mmCIF file of C-alpha atoms and ligand atoms in Angstrom:
data_model
loop_
_atom_site.group_PDB
_atom_site.id
_atom_site.type_symbol
_atom_site.label_atom_id
_atom_site.label_comp_id
_atom_site.label_asym_id
_atom_site.label_seq_id
_atom_site.Cartn_x
_atom_site.Cartn_y
_atom_site.Cartn_z
ATOM 1 C CA MET A 1 6.114 5.424 5.494
ATOM 2 C CA ILE A 2 4.890 4.193 9.189
ATOM 3 C CA LEU A 3 7.753 2.189 10.588
ATOM 4 C CA ASN A 4 7.313 -0.574 12.949
ATOM 5 C CA MET A 5 10.319 0.018 15.138
ATOM 6 C CA ASP A 6 10.232 -1.505 18.292
ATOM 7 C CA SER A 7 11.837 -0.155 21.448
ATOM 8 C CA ASN A 8 15.340 -1.064 20.255
ATOM 9 C CA GLY A 9 14.613 1.055 16.822
ATOM 10 C CA LYS A 10 15.113 -2.036 14.619
ATOM 11 C CA LYS A 11 12.964 -2.296 11.519
ATOM 12 C CA LEU A 12 10.765 -5.283 11.228
ATOM 13 C CA ILE A 13 10.942 -7.597 8.088
ATOM 14 C CA SER A 14 8.215 -10.143 7.423
ATOM 15 C CA ILE A 15 8.791 -13.245 5.538
ATOM 16 C CA LEU A 16 5.456 -14.550 4.270
ATOM 17 C CA ILE A 17 5.554 -18.168 3.181
ATOM 18 C CA PRO A 18 2.245 -19.873 1.588
ATOM 19 C CA ALA A 19 2.210 -23.658 2.580
ATOM 20 C CA TYR A 20 0.261 -26.458 1.353
ATOM 21 C CA ASN A 21 1.182 -29.920 2.286
ATOM 22 C CA GLU A 22 4.750 -28.964 3.039
ATOM 23 C CA HIS A 23 5.498 -30.927 6.220
ATOM 24 C CA GLU A 24 8.640 -32.259 4.499
ATOM 25 C CA SER A 25 9.930 -28.947 3.514
ATOM 26 C CA LEU A 26 9.293 -26.976 6.711
ATOM 27 C CA PRO A 27 12.159 -28.289 9.020
ATOM 28 C CA PRO A 28 15.116 -27.581 6.491
ATOM 29 C CA LEU A 29 13.182 -24.401 5.582
ATOM 30 C CA TYR A 30 13.171 -23.377 9.290
ATOM 31 C CA ASP A 31 16.792 -24.166 9.878
ATOM 32 C CA ARG A 32 17.952 -22.003 6.916
ATOM 33 C CA LEU A 33 15.604 -19.358 8.043
ATOM 34 C CA VAL A 34 16.811 -19.164 11.473
ATOM 35 C CA LYS A 35 20.371 -18.948 10.269
ATOM 36 C CA LEU A 36 19.570 -16.050 8.149
ATOM 37 C CA MET A 37 17.401 -14.322 10.903
ATOM 38 C CA ASP A 38 20.274 -14.717 13.532
ATOM 39 C CA SER A 39 23.039 -13.543 11.069
ATOM 40 C CA GLN A 40 20.859 -10.058 10.324
ATOM 41 C CA THR A 41 21.089 -8.582 13.763
ATOM 42 C CA ASN A 42 20.124 -5.163 12.586
ATOM 43 C CA TYR A 43 16.642 -6.191 11.936
ATOM 44 C CA ASP A 44 13.901 -7.869 13.662
ATOM 45 C CA PHE A 45 12.120 -10.704 11.882
ATOM 46 C CA GLU A 46 8.709 -12.247 11.641
ATOM 47 C CA VAL A 47 7.932 -15.371 9.771
ATOM 48 C CA LEU A 48 4.236 -15.588 8.629
ATOM 49 C CA PHE A 49 3.313 -19.033 7.427
ATOM 50 C CA VAL A 50 -0.091 -19.280 5.508
ATOM 51 C CA ASN A 51 -1.371 -22.778 5.914
ATOM 52 C CA ASP A 52 -3.640 -23.396 2.881
ATOM 53 C CA GLY A 53 -5.857 -26.059 4.157
ATOM 54 C CA SER A 54 -3.061 -28.462 4.058
ATOM 55 C CA LYS A 55 -3.992 -32.143 4.427
ATOM 56 C CA ASP A 56 -0.671 -33.351 5.936
ATOM 57 C CA ASN A 57 0.537 -31.984 9.428
ATOM 58 C CA THR A 58 1.944 -28.843 8.188
ATOM 59 C CA LEU A 59 -0.164 -27.025 10.422
ATOM 60 C CA ASP A 60 0.920 -29.054 13.531
ATOM 61 C CA LEU A 61 4.482 -28.534 12.645
ATOM 62 C CA ILE A 62 4.078 -24.839 12.113
ATOM 63 C CA LYS A 63 2.480 -24.671 15.703
ATOM 64 C CA PHE A 64 5.600 -26.752 17.233
ATOM 65 C CA LEU A 65 7.692 -24.401 15.380
ATOM 66 C CA ARG A 66 5.880 -21.097 17.032
ATOM 67 C CA LYS A 67 6.199 -22.768 20.549
ATOM 68 C CA LYS A 68 9.956 -22.925 20.040
ATOM 69 C CA ASP A 69 10.325 -19.364 18.308
ATOM 70 C CA THR A 70 7.972 -16.473 18.925
ATOM 71 C CA ARG A 71 9.126 -14.884 15.739
ATOM 72 C CA ILE A 72 6.746 -17.514 13.862
ATOM 73 C CA ASN A 73 3.234 -16.533 13.356
ATOM 74 C CA TYR A 74 0.728 -18.341 11.162
ATOM 75 C CA VAL A 75 -2.694 -17.809 9.513
ATOM 76 C CA ASN A 76 -4.772 -20.992 8.969
ATOM 77 C CA LEU A 77 -7.032 -20.585 6.092
ATOM 78 C CA SER A 78 -10.601 -22.532 6.549
ATOM 79 C CA ARG A 79 -9.675 -24.610 3.321
ATOM 80 C CA ASN A 80 -7.251 -24.802 0.402
ATOM 81 C CA TYR A 81 -7.753 -21.564 -1.515
ATOM 82 C CA GLY A 82 -4.731 -21.853 -3.900
ATOM 83 C CA LYS A 83 -1.386 -19.921 -3.470
ATOM 84 C CA GLU A 84 -2.721 -16.462 -5.007
ATOM 85 C CA VAL A 85 -5.374 -16.194 -2.342
ATOM 86 C CA ALA A 86 -2.964 -17.647 0.253
ATOM 87 C CA MET A 87 -0.725 -14.766 -0.416
ATOM 88 C CA ALA A 88 -3.408 -12.296 -0.365
ATOM 89 C CA ALA A 89 -4.379 -13.557 3.309
ATOM 90 C CA GLY A 90 -0.697 -13.108 4.074
ATOM 91 C CA PHE A 91 -0.522 -9.560 2.850
ATOM 92 C CA ASP A 92 -3.536 -8.688 5.110
ATOM 93 C CA TYR A 93 -1.601 -10.081 8.148
ATOM 94 C CA ILE A 94 2.026 -9.368 8.128
ATOM 95 C CA ARG A 95 3.316 -6.559 10.396
ATOM 96 C CA GLY A 96 6.469 -5.796 9.033
ATOM 97 C CA ASP A 97 8.088 -2.436 7.150
ATOM 98 C CA ALA A 98 8.949 -4.718 4.561
ATOM 99 C CA LEU A 99 7.858 -8.110 3.191
ATOM 100 C CA VAL A 100 9.635 -11.027 1.665
ATOM 101 C CA LEU A 101 7.728 -13.451 -0.166
ATOM 102 C CA MET A 102 8.955 -16.937 -0.621
ATOM 103 C CA ASP A 103 7.791 -20.475 -1.378
ATOM 104 C CA ALA A 104 7.913 -23.206 1.318
ATOM 105 C CA ASP A 105 10.040 -25.483 -0.825
ATOM 106 C CA LEU A 106 13.426 -23.849 -0.486
ATOM 107 C CA GLN A 107 13.309 -23.203 -4.513
ATOM 108 C CA ASP A 108 13.821 -19.560 -3.279
ATOM 109 C CA PRO A 109 17.186 -19.301 -1.440
ATOM 110 C CA PRO A 110 16.628 -17.496 1.951
ATOM 111 C CA GLU A 111 20.227 -16.356 1.675
ATOM 112 C CA LEU A 112 19.231 -13.730 -0.941
ATOM 113 C CA ILE A 113 17.288 -11.957 1.505
ATOM 114 C CA PRO A 114 20.231 -9.798 2.966
ATOM 115 C CA GLU A 115 20.744 -8.443 -0.738
ATOM 116 C CA MET A 116 17.276 -7.574 -0.979
ATOM 117 C CA ILE A 117 17.291 -5.686 2.247
ATOM 118 C CA LYS A 118 20.476 -3.916 1.029
ATOM 119 C CA TYR A 119 18.723 -2.564 -1.920
ATOM 120 C CA TRP A 120 15.548 -1.682 -0.113
ATOM 121 C CA GLU A 121 17.645 0.435 2.321
ATOM 122 C CA GLU A 122 18.870 2.132 -0.770
ATOM 123 C CA GLY A 123 15.484 3.147 -1.512
ATOM 124 C CA TYR A 124 13.864 0.458 -3.778
ATOM 125 C CA ASP A 125 10.421 -0.530 -3.042
ATOM 126 C CA ASP A 126 10.284 -3.895 -4.947
ATOM 127 C CA VAL A 127 13.428 -6.020 -5.070
ATOM 128 C CA TYR A 128 12.393 -8.905 -7.271
ATOM 129 C CA ALA A 129 14.653 -11.952 -8.068
ATOM 130 C CA ARG A 130 14.920 -13.085 -11.376
ATOM 131 C CA ARG A 131 15.823 -16.579 -12.199
ATOM 132 C CA LYS A 132 19.155 -17.361 -13.971
ATOM 133 C CA SER A 133 18.506 -21.000 -14.318
ATOM 134 C CA ARG A 134 15.737 -23.261 -13.207
ATOM 135 C CA LYS A 135 17.073 -26.651 -12.125
ATOM 136 C CA GLY A 136 14.791 -29.703 -11.610
ATOM 137 C CA GLU A 137 12.414 -28.455 -14.123
ATOM 138 C CA SER A 138 11.164 -30.216 -17.178
ATOM 139 C CA PRO A 139 12.362 -28.570 -20.455
ATOM 140 C CA LEU A 140 8.627 -28.447 -21.479
ATOM 141 C CA LYS A 141 7.886 -26.219 -18.471
ATOM 142 C CA LYS A 142 10.704 -23.966 -19.146
ATOM 143 C CA LEU A 143 9.631 -23.588 -22.633
ATOM 144 C CA THR A 144 5.717 -22.948 -21.665
ATOM 145 C CA SER A 145 6.704 -20.244 -19.114
ATOM 146 C CA TRP A 146 9.283 -18.633 -21.500
ATOM 147 C CA GLY A 147 6.572 -18.405 -24.208
ATOM 148 C CA PHE A 148 3.959 -17.240 -21.624
ATOM 149 C CA TYR A 149 5.876 -14.419 -20.638
ATOM 150 C CA ARG A 150 6.586 -13.263 -24.099
ATOM 151 C CA VAL A 151 2.794 -13.522 -25.131
ATOM 152 C CA LEU A 152 1.675 -11.715 -21.964
ATOM 153 C CA GLN A 153 4.159 -8.861 -22.696
ATOM 154 C CA SER A 154 3.206 -8.399 -26.448
ATOM 155 C CA MET A 155 -0.400 -7.543 -25.179
ATOM 156 C CA THR A 156 0.263 -4.858 -22.816
ATOM 157 C CA LYS A 157 2.047 -1.551 -22.392
ATOM 158 C CA ILE A 158 2.843 -2.148 -18.770
ATOM 159 C CA GLU A 159 6.179 -3.978 -18.122
ATOM 160 C CA ILE A 160 6.078 -7.508 -17.130
ATOM 161 C CA GLN A 161 8.960 -8.882 -15.407
ATOM 162 C CA LYS A 162 10.126 -11.958 -17.184
ATOM 163 C CA ASP A 163 11.192 -15.141 -15.433
ATOM 164 C CA THR A 164 10.229 -13.706 -12.247
ATOM 165 C CA GLY A 165 8.315 -15.474 -9.646
ATOM 166 C CA ASP A 166 6.837 -14.312 -6.482
ATOM 167 C CA PHE A 167 10.252 -14.265 -4.654
ATOM 168 C CA ARG A 168 10.750 -10.577 -3.734
ATOM 169 C CA LEU A 169 10.962 -7.997 -1.059
ATOM 170 C CA LEU A 170 8.373 -5.412 -1.210
ATOM 171 C CA ASP A 171 8.144 -2.080 0.699
ATOM 172 C CA ARG A 172 5.156 -1.531 3.035
ATOM 173 C CA ARG A 173 3.791 0.945 0.662
ATOM 174 C CA CYS A 174 3.629 -1.826 -2.124
ATOM 175 C CA VAL A 175 2.018 -4.239 0.310
ATOM 176 C CA GLU A 176 -0.731 -1.578 1.179
ATOM 177 C CA ALA A 177 -1.201 -1.136 -2.558
ATOM 178 C CA ILE A 178 -1.554 -4.581 -3.214
ATOM 179 C CA LYS A 179 -4.117 -5.077 -0.320
ATOM 180 C CA GLN A 180 -6.478 -2.858 -2.205
ATOM 181 C CA LEU A 181 -6.778 -4.982 -5.092
ATOM 182 C CA ARG A 182 -9.441 -7.360 -4.064
ATOM 183 C CA GLU A 183 -10.036 -9.116 -7.362
ATOM 184 C CA SER A 184 -11.067 -12.649 -6.665
ATOM 185 C CA GLN A 185 -9.428 -14.084 -9.826
ATOM 186 C CA ARG A 186 -5.792 -13.088 -8.944
ATOM 187 C CA TYR A 187 -2.791 -13.085 -10.864
ATOM 188 C CA THR A 188 -0.384 -11.414 -8.124
ATOM 189 C CA LYS A 189 2.685 -11.401 -10.636
ATOM 190 C CA GLY A 190 0.800 -8.924 -12.836
ATOM 191 C CA LEU A 191 -0.255 -6.783 -9.689
ATOM 192 C CA TYR A 192 3.241 -6.328 -8.798
ATOM 193 C CA SER A 193 3.851 -4.693 -12.204
ATOM 194 C CA TRP A 194 0.470 -2.985 -11.954
ATOM 195 C CA ILE A 195 1.321 -0.784 -9.021
ATOM 196 C CA GLY A 196 4.516 0.492 -10.342
ATOM 197 C CA TYR A 197 6.999 1.950 -7.840
ATOM 198 C CA ASN A 198 10.740 1.399 -7.828
ATOM 199 C CA LYS A 199 11.820 -1.883 -8.906
ATOM 200 C CA LYS A 200 15.263 -3.637 -8.830
ATOM 201 C CA GLU A 201 16.207 -6.878 -10.317
ATOM 202 C CA ILE A 202 18.560 -9.262 -8.711
ATOM 203 C CA LEU A 203 19.539 -12.689 -10.350
ATOM 204 C CA TYR A 204 19.747 -16.058 -8.968
ATOM 205 C CA ASP A 205 19.711 -19.684 -9.616
ATOM 206 C CA ARG A 206 16.516 -21.352 -8.914
ATOM 207 C CA ASP A 207 17.044 -24.543 -6.943
ATOM 208 C CA PRO A 208 14.811 -27.928 -7.322
ATOM 209 C CA ARG A 209 12.386 -28.218 -4.881
ATOM 210 C CA ILE A 210 13.666 -29.918 -1.585
ATOM 211 C CA ALA A 211 11.065 -32.531 -0.750
ATOM 212 C CA GLY A 212 7.489 -33.308 -1.794
ATOM 213 C CA LYS A 213 5.939 -32.749 -5.146
ATOM 214 C CA THR A 214 5.154 -29.471 -7.118
ATOM 215 C CA LYS A 215 1.325 -28.766 -7.045
ATOM 216 C CA TRP A 216 1.335 -27.616 -10.144
ATOM 217 C CA ASN A 217 0.415 -29.504 -13.266
ATOM 218 C CA TYR A 218 -0.124 -28.219 -16.708
ATOM 219 C CA ARG A 219 -3.799 -27.847 -16.162
ATOM 220 C CA ARG A 220 -3.239 -25.419 -13.530
ATOM 221 C CA LEU A 221 -0.471 -23.705 -15.584
ATOM 222 C CA ILE A 222 -2.717 -23.239 -18.601
ATOM 223 C CA ASN A 223 -5.331 -21.830 -16.112
ATOM 224 C CA LEU A 224 -3.105 -19.487 -14.580
ATOM 225 C CA SER A 225 -1.722 -18.207 -18.022
ATOM 226 C CA ILE A 226 -5.545 -17.459 -19.131
ATOM 227 C CA ASP A 227 -6.059 -15.845 -16.079
ATOM 228 C CA GLY A 228 -2.760 -13.858 -16.261
ATOM 229 C CA ILE A 229 -3.926 -12.627 -19.380
ATOM 230 C CA THR A 230 -7.445 -11.913 -19.071
ATOM 231 C CA SER A 231 -7.073 -10.264 -15.779
ATOM 232 C CA PHE A 232 -4.336 -8.079 -17.314
ATOM 233 C CA THR A 233 -5.514 -7.111 -20.723
ATOM 234 C CA THR A 234 -8.414 -7.014 -22.767
ATOM 235 C CA SER A 235 -6.403 -6.885 -25.979
ATOM 236 C CA PRO A 236 -7.464 -10.324 -27.107
ATOM 237 C CA LEU A 237 -11.016 -8.949 -27.537
ATOM 238 C CA ARG A 238 -9.423 -6.090 -29.777
ATOM 239 C CA TRP A 239 -7.318 -8.739 -31.863
ATOM 240 C CA ALA A 240 -10.737 -10.972 -32.232
ATOM 241 C CA ALA A 241 -12.455 -7.570 -33.534
ATOM 242 C CA ILE A 242 -9.676 -6.778 -35.945
ATOM 243 C CA LEU A 243 -9.447 -10.346 -37.437
ATOM 244 C CA GLY A 244 -13.439 -10.277 -37.882
ATOM 245 C CA ILE A 245 -12.913 -7.042 -39.920
ATOM 246 C CA ILE A 246 -10.186 -8.600 -41.986
ATOM 247 C CA ILE A 247 -12.153 -11.852 -42.749
ATOM 248 C CA SER A 248 -15.256 -9.702 -43.556
ATOM 249 C CA CYS A 249 -13.507 -7.654 -46.025
ATOM 250 C CA ALA A 250 -11.840 -10.756 -47.599
ATOM 251 C CA GLY A 251 -15.465 -12.284 -47.727
ATOM 252 C CA PHE A 252 -16.835 -9.085 -49.309
ATOM 253 C CA LEU A 253 -14.154 -9.379 -52.025
ATOM 254 C CA TYR A 254 -14.788 -12.974 -52.555
ATOM 255 C CA MET A 255 -18.572 -12.091 -53.091
ATOM 256 C CA LEU A 256 -17.803 -9.610 -55.586
ATOM 257 C CA ALA A 257 -15.623 -11.984 -57.398
ATOM 258 C CA ILE A 258 -18.484 -14.750 -57.357
ATOM 259 C CA ILE A 259 -20.904 -12.222 -58.685
ATOM 260 C CA LEU A 260 -18.724 -11.138 -61.455
ATOM 261 C CA LYS A 261 -18.151 -14.771 -62.374
ATOM 262 C CA THR A 262 -21.705 -15.707 -62.328
ATOM 263 C CA LEU A 263 -22.457 -12.772 -64.630
ATOM 264 C CA ILE A 264 -19.663 -13.634 -67.211
ATOM 265 C CA TYR A 265 -19.971 -17.460 -67.114
ATOM 266 C CA GLY A 266 -23.652 -18.290 -65.883
ATOM 267 C CA VAL A 267 -24.509 -20.206 -62.795
ATOM 268 C CA ASP A 268 -22.111 -22.552 -61.381
ATOM 269 C CA VAL A 269 -23.062 -24.952 -58.678
ATOM 270 C CA SER A 270 -19.788 -26.500 -57.960
ATOM 271 C CA GLY A 271 -17.708 -25.498 -55.244
ATOM 272 C CA TYR A 272 -18.987 -27.760 -52.539
ATOM 273 C CA ALA A 273 -15.486 -28.516 -51.067
ATOM 274 C CA SER A 274 -14.425 -24.687 -50.777
ATOM 275 C CA MET A 275 -17.546 -24.082 -49.206
ATOM 276 C CA MET A 276 -17.257 -26.635 -46.454
ATOM 277 C CA VAL A 277 -13.714 -25.311 -45.613
ATOM 278 C CA VAL A 278 -14.873 -21.839 -45.281
ATOM 279 C CA ILE A 279 -18.068 -23.001 -43.200
ATOM 280 C CA LEU A 280 -15.872 -25.063 -41.028
ATOM 281 C CA PHE A 281 -13.116 -22.341 -40.668
ATOM 282 C CA LEU A 282 -15.353 -19.721 -39.903
ATOM 283 C CA GLY A 283 -17.190 -21.726 -37.475
ATOM 284 C CA GLY A 284 -14.228 -22.702 -35.529
ATOM 285 C CA ILE A 285 -12.960 -19.007 -35.375
ATOM 286 C CA GLN A 286 -16.522 -17.978 -34.066
ATOM 287 C CA LEU A 287 -16.358 -20.579 -31.449
ATOM 288 C CA ILE A 288 -13.033 -19.733 -30.296
ATOM 289 C CA PHE A 289 -13.904 -16.152 -29.908
ATOM 290 C CA LEU A 290 -17.163 -16.950 -28.362
ATOM 291 C CA GLY A 291 -14.867 -18.922 -25.897
ATOM 292 C CA LEU A 292 -12.983 -15.828 -25.481
ATOM 293 C CA ILE A 293 -15.686 -13.272 -24.676
ATOM 294 C CA GLY A 294 -16.938 -16.013 -22.070
ATOM 295 C CA GLU A 295 -13.443 -15.919 -20.412
ATOM 296 C CA TYR A 296 -14.100 -12.259 -19.771
ATOM 297 C CA LEU A 297 -17.812 -12.647 -19.033
ATOM 298 C CA GLY A 298 -17.035 -15.458 -16.434
ATOM 299 C CA ARG A 299 -14.261 -13.009 -14.712
ATOM 300 C CA ALA A 300 -17.131 -10.419 -14.653
ATOM 301 C CA PHE A 301 -19.551 -12.986 -13.081
ATOM 302 C CA TYR A 302 -16.992 -13.963 -10.356
ATOM 303 C CA GLU A 303 -15.992 -10.323 -9.477
ATOM 304 C CA ALA A 304 -19.647 -9.064 -9.535
ATOM 305 C CA LYS A 305 -20.428 -11.412 -6.683
ATOM 306 C CA ARG A 306 -17.930 -9.704 -4.700
ATOM 307 C CA ARG A 307 -17.346 -12.340 -2.228
ATOM 308 C CA PRO A 308 -14.782 -11.958 0.481
ATOM 309 C CA LEU A 309 -11.196 -13.543 -0.872
ATOM 310 C CA TYR A 310 -10.940 -16.105 1.864
ATOM 311 C CA PHE A 311 -12.176 -17.114 5.489
ATOM 312 C CA ILE A 312 -9.647 -17.857 8.187
ATOM 313 C CA ASP A 313 -9.774 -20.309 10.846
ATOM 314 C CA SER A 314 -7.341 -18.858 13.025
ATOM 315 C CA TYR A 315 -4.611 -16.376 13.311
ATOM 316 C CA ASN A 316 -1.862 -17.884 15.721
ATOM 317 C CA GLU A 317 -3.731 -19.447 18.733
ATOM 318 C CA HIS A 318 -6.804 -17.043 18.292
ATOM 319 C CA LYS A 319 -10.005 -19.139 16.612
ATOM 320 C CA GLU A 320 -11.501 -16.393 14.323
ATOM 321 C CA THR A 321 -15.141 -16.246 13.553
ATOM 322 C CA ASN A 322 -16.461 -14.544 10.463
ATOM 323 C CA MET A 323 -12.954 -13.313 9.840
ATOM 324 C CA LYS A 324 -12.801 -12.597 6.024
ATOM 325 C CA GLY A 325 -10.480 -10.950 3.842
HETATM 326 N N1 UDP B 1 0.893 -23.496 -2.400
HETATM 327 C C1 UDP B 1 -0.274 -23.149 -1.609
HETATM 328 N N2 UDP B 1 -1.505 -23.534 -1.962
HETATM 329 C C2 UDP B 1 -1.641 -24.335 -3.003
HETATM 330 C C3 UDP B 1 -0.745 -24.594 -3.817
HETATM 331 C C4 UDP B 1 0.718 -24.472 -3.510
HETATM 332 O O1 UDP B 1 -0.033 -22.246 -0.601
HETATM 333 O O2 UDP B 1 -2.836 -24.673 -3.221
HETATM 334 C C5 UDP B 1 2.327 -23.061 -1.938
HETATM 335 C C6 UDP B 1 3.281 -24.253 -1.856
HETATM 336 O O3 UDP B 1 3.225 -24.670 -0.533
HETATM 337 C C7 UDP B 1 4.536 -23.334 -2.063
HETATM 338 C C8 UDP B 1 4.206 -22.428 -3.054
HETATM 339 O O4 UDP B 1 3.002 -22.505 -3.014
HETATM 340 O O5 UDP B 1 5.150 -22.827 -0.920
HETATM 341 C C9 UDP B 1 4.722 -23.006 -4.301
HETATM 342 O O6 UDP B 1 4.031 -23.925 -4.637
HETATM 343 P P1 UDP B 1 4.778 -25.157 -5.605
HETATM 344 O O7 UDP B 1 6.439 -25.385 -5.248
HETATM 345 O O8 UDP B 1 4.070 -26.447 -5.848
HETATM 346 O O9 UDP B 1 4.883 -24.389 -7.008
HETATM 347 P P2 UDP B 1 6.026 -24.345 -8.118
HETATM 348 O O10 UDP B 1 7.275 -23.870 -7.245
HETATM 349 O O11 UDP B 1 6.267 -25.619 -8.776
HETATM 350 O O12 UDP B 1 5.659 -23.300 -9.090
HETATM 351 MG MG1 MG B 2 7.856 -24.908 -5.973
#
């Protein structure tokens, strides 16, 4: 491990925060971060904000904070790319020996960071915070995310961490590992599991968002779920094939039954209703599986383009041209 110790021999912890239209949350967030950073005198800190094309004055606020406090750095993306890509950009720019990833809306309490550091020092590479409770989230959102984790886990051998968000501490080697995964349809939560390494769970109560509105809606949640499953496993394709075999076998048996019936009782033209049911049912199944194949094909299409993940406008005060990730 390359340690980034400065002259006083302290390790550097980078706190990575993707921010999209968060100007209301930033001041309270900064206050709590400063308290935390000042209390942890054994470490140096860097806070890296990734401004994900915010339309309010998030960027101005970050610049203002950087003038006051040199521990603040920022990456300004060229437009809004979404949280997954914003995080990937942050991974490329952090300098620390360890990375703490958190949301800007204070749903992830910074006060948990010392505990994460403690486990990191004990040798864990990925200390992730698992939600005991989720205040301020609708029962439907709780139910859907509960269901989603279970479905995803049932499809893969790799262990998925349930009720866990992106709030975690990662050792430098996890960061370097994830930096090598350049897929454009990102599902970062799956990537943490995929890279492996020593994981440690800590429990916390997830607070409601401090200000502003969540950028999530059900459409995005459904999209993320589909991305999660299709980026992680091709087992739905296998299921489709198995179901196809079962239906074909049933169809074959039914065919034998009809042949026998016709031989014994003669020609029978009734059965319009049952025929319609079978045609509609099988037609529906075929369309679903066509969509499923399309889903994987679409992913292959995007990955085949091999576009850079993002472009950045500036890193701190430096304007960047053609900087890409
Ligand atoms: N975020 C982002 N880009 C986006 C949407 C969200 O960088 O396009 C950031 C946002 O600023 C916040 C984090 O991702 O720091 C989580 O977003 P949010 O609170 O809306 O999601 P939720 O907590 O409801 O899952
Ligand atoms: Mg949030």
